[in-house]
CSV table of C-alpha atoms in Angstrom, one decimal:
chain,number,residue,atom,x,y,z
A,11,UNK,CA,181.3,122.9,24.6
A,12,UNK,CA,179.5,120.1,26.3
A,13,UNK,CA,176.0,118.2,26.2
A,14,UNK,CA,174.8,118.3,29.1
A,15,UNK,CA,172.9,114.8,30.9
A,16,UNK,CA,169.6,114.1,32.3
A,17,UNK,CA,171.3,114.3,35.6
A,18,UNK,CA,172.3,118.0,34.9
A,19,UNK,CA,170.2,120.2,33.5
A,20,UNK,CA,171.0,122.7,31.0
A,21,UNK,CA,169.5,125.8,32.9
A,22,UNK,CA,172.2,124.8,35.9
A,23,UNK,CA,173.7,128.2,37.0
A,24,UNK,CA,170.8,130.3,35.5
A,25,UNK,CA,167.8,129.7,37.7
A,26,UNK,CA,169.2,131.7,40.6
A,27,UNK,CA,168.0,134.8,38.1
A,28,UNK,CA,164.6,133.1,37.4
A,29,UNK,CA,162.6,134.1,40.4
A,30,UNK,CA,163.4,138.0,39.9
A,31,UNK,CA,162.6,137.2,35.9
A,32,UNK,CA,159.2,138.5,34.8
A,33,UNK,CA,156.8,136.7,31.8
A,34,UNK,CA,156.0,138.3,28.9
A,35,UNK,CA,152.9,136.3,28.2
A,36,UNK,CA,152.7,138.7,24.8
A,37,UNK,CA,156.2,137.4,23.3
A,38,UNK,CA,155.6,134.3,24.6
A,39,UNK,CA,152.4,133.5,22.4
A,40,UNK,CA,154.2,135.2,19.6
A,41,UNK,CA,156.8,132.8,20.3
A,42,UNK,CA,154.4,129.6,20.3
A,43,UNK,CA,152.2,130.7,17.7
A,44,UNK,CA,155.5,131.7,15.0
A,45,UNK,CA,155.3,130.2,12.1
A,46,UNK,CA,159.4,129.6,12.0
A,47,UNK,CA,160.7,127.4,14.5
A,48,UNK,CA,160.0,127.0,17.5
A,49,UNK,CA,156.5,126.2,15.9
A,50,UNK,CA,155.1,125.1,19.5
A,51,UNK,CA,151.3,125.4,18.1
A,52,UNK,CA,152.0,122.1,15.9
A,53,UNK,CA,152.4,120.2,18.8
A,54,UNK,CA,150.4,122.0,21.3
A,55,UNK,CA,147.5,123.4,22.9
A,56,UNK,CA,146.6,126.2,24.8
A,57,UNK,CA,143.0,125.8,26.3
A,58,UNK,CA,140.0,124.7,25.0
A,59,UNK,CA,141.9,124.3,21.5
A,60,UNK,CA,141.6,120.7,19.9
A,61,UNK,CA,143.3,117.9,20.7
A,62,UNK,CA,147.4,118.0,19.5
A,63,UNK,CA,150.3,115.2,19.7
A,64,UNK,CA,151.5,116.6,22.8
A,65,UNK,CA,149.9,117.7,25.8
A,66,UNK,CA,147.5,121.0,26.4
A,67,UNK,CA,149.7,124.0,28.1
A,68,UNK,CA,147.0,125.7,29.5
A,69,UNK,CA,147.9,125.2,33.2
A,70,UNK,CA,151.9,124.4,32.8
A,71,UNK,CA,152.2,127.2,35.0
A,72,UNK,CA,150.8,125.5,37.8
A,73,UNK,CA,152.1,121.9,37.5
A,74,UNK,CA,156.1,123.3,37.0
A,75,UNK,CA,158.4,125.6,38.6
A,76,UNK,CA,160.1,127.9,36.4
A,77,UNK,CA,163.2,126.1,36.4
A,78,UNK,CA,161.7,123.1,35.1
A,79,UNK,CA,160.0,125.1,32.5
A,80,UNK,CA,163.0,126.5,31.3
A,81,UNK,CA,164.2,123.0,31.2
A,82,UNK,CA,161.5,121.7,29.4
A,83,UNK,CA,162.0,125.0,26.9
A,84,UNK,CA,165.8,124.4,26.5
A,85,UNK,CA,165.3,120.4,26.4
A,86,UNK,CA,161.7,119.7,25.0
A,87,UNK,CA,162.7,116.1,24.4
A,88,UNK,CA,164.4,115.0,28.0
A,89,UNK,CA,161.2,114.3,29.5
A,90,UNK,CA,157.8,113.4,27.6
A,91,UNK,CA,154.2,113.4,29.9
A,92,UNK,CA,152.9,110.6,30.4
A,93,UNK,CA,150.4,109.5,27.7
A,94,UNK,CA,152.0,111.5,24.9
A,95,UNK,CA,155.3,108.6,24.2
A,96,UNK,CA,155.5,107.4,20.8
A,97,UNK,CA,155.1,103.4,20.8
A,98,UNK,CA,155.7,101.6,17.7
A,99,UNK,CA,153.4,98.2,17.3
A,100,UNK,CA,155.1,95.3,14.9
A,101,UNK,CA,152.8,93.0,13.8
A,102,UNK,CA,153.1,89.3,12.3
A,103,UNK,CA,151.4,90.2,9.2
């Protein structure tokens, strides 16, 4: 069993059944709002909810195609948005 790369996605050889796949938006807030893991709603918004560590996921829909998404699913960590990167500062004091 292999890892997979940036350069090759996980999903490769599922997303030709993606665009006949239908949502089910109710398991999929169950999903984010579990309180086992994934545990999406730590990290996460959906709408007008406050501020989290990572960004809001109100209109993912519309900025990703569904193979990205279930990229991003599968690989949360390949690729953070911009402005949500964790930088460490090291002072001289």
């Amino acid at each position: 069993m292999g890892c997979s790369s940036p350069e090759e996605p996980a999903i490769a050889g599922r997303t030709r059944t993606l665009p006949d796949t239908q949502g089910n938006a109710t398991a999929g807030r169950e999903i984010f709002f579990r309180k086992a893991s994934p545990k999406c709603f730590i990290c996460h918004a959906i709408g007008a909810d406050k501020e989290k560590a990572g960004p809001n996921l109100q209109d993912v829909g519309t900025r990703y195609d569904r193979g990205e998404l279930l990229d991003a699913l599968l690989n949360p960590s390949r690729q953070i948005a911009d402005g949500f990167s964790v930088q460490i500062i090291e002072t001289q004091s």
